[in-house]
């Protein structure tokens, strides 16, 4: 990396090189030989996501001396068929995109921009879903940095990296650095797969947004959001003003807004606006550039520390840094414990409390809101027999009748029976549970 | 979070405007009025040193407003390794001009300006001996329309700083100093003030009316009593059996919570009542001894130094709020009511009782303020804002003495010993944040001469606090700060730039408390190695270990430098 110094004695990477060549009180044992310094040039790093966080991450890695960067951008959720393209609402936060770029692939535009600005860095874009690549693809990188807004994609890459670890082969262990933001808040996490707590171990940190009870929506709304959800869930279904709801169609949103507004007026509730309607219906997470800047910088700082040992990184002791700018600035780092019943990196089945009188359908529905599961399309087996499978259609049909049977009477399940749950979003995972009756 | 104020009549078939679409994600965080304030903002960055952190800050702020960069450095190779808003073609040109142009390219609606217009000499501002740059700054300030906010980066020449400060005093411009490490106002636990221990007659009447035959209510009515009403009702019963005392202590609160839960009906189809659950959960946060936050107390205790300060609207309103507090034993009601299980009509009625009371309180404060010297033209909107945030207002400027430096040093050293002990005792399961005072001290020592050696930093610190000489953490901090040798690492600059931008946004959109509109010194990490990132992060912050006062003192410390 060390570019030749110019006449003035100033070289391009002098600030970074100086830190790397000079041991400090906290990295007394670091190797600061020229050979050790040169390894950064050969480090191949993967960035997942080219949105608000991803743009910042690419810029920061390029200016941290990483030379070989790949970026995957897969779209706003992993079920999306097409890679994400640039939308006008991206322009103000995603500083690598210009008006002319609207409609182009994010990964491509971002890669090209940073390559042009920072001499000597090579950035390879991939416009597809992370699930389209196999282990061989991920094996080529030394590290993965995630800047995603999808929990599902995080869980997928986490499970993949954990499964890839082969104790015989040191290179199979790929540190995962994960950043996330919401409004003025954010977090950075570092996972050394199989060695330190993984994303799945910490899944209960992302509590799915508590759904408002239907009865509140239907009979006792109190907040503008309740009126909007009513229009969205109940009124739309009853009246079907358009064949299907397109959340990007202003006409549809306007219909919902009017319905919600009328309902709000009926109950004397204020605060229903077009913008709020859109926000609730599309579940838009407010985002600002500065929070992305903070979290991305913190992620890349961890990447640099891991790659260079210039200072101790997050991971083995504290592994989670939270940041909140909501009220002044607050940050703290935490140590998490690995969960031995983690579906990804643990060994044992987890106890699951159920009501014996539930139907199988009720049990499966509960998996979507359970903080440590969050499964949308679960299939379930117990004691060697299939209770319900979402795919293929023939099996689905054969097992559908089980959905309305109760767990104990109908299906013969009992305390200490083990059940195995799978979901097409995480093909590599089996969630094992030991039943307990509440 | 700020309510989103937007037109009630959306464009039917056109949807939001292009501009609304572009700023959609941030409009969701602050009102359209906040957005307008950002658009009207005119920000000056006085840049120096390695120069990246200020530019990264501006990048996060690039909004349709205006910005100006004053920086007479000439772009060299090292700039290209750390600053994203420069490229090969900038080598040898003015850094101010090049950064302005590449920032402006981010958003065609933004207006960017730079100074000086011509190269003055081929060195950085700090290295300069002549006053050419200083004269420039003076004329920059004179020839520009008034700045909304000025940011400057350390190290900075004292002459430049004094020009900036006198401009700020004259125009009441918030100043943001960007150096290194950490500081903003402390976190105060967020609570909504429901005034359960000090209710006003309308609230009491409303609640009594709903609960006068509480046991005769049918299950539906009983299960939809709002928790505010439940708590007011059972607080009355509690006081009757506890010599008129409220449940304030931890034990009493626990007992009261059990008492409330015991009143929930369980013989209904649901086998319990959600609203009583909500009530029990709300006890801890909402039943509190009427104590003032230390920051508020300090505002009340503050002696204004001169007539100009006395007549500033901030102090006039503060005085009026103090008068309110002395008269009623509580601060003005903020007025917000959290969501809770209730019938729609009941909730809306309760909401309006809180809102009406908040308006009355603000009106009373406004009248008091207007009767005070200098208060004739106090803006009702400012009074409203102050009343809503009265519990969080803090004093930021204060003068230090060497005794309290010593006391802070002792307290922070003790904090670290406790943190160490905790870590050993719990085998790392619980950690207390380590103090950041030592990092501060090391950074402050490099305010005007960033490339100091560890020894120079140490001797500057021990000059202020002799007993720091034997401290291992001070030594380590000095070594680590010296290690950076005045350079910037891009990640640290980007991180700091993000934090500064967040604070600036809060100041400009007034999302933040009015107290912080006083001159604000933000020092974040930027000259130091990555290690400090999470360590300083730990330390900045933990309200558990750094009490509000200690932090105010740390701020005083910074003003010494
Ligand atoms: Zn795990």
PDB file of C-alpha atoms and ligand atoms in Angstrom, chain A residues 197-198 200-201 339 342 344-346, ligand 1:
ATOM      1  CA  UNK A 197     -22.513 -15.419  20.001  1.00  0.00           C
ATOM      2  CA  UNK A 198     -24.084 -15.319  16.551  1.00  0.00           C
ATOM      3  CA  UNK A 200     -29.421 -15.933  15.859  1.00  0.00           C
ATOM      4  CA  UNK A 201     -28.301 -16.071  19.513  1.00  0.00           C
ATOM      5  CA  UNK A 339     -26.936 -19.651  23.614  1.00  0.00           C
ATOM      6  CA  UNK A 342     -29.319 -21.492  19.462  1.00  0.00           C
ATOM      7  CA  UNK A 344     -27.652 -21.936  14.338  1.00  0.00           C
ATOM      8  CA  UNK A 345     -24.644 -22.375  16.582  1.00  0.00           C
ATOM      9  CA  UNK A 346     -26.064 -24.321  19.540  1.00  0.00           C
TER      10      UNK A 346
HETATM   11 ZN1  LIG C   1     -26.005 -18.655  17.791  1.00  0.00          ZN
END
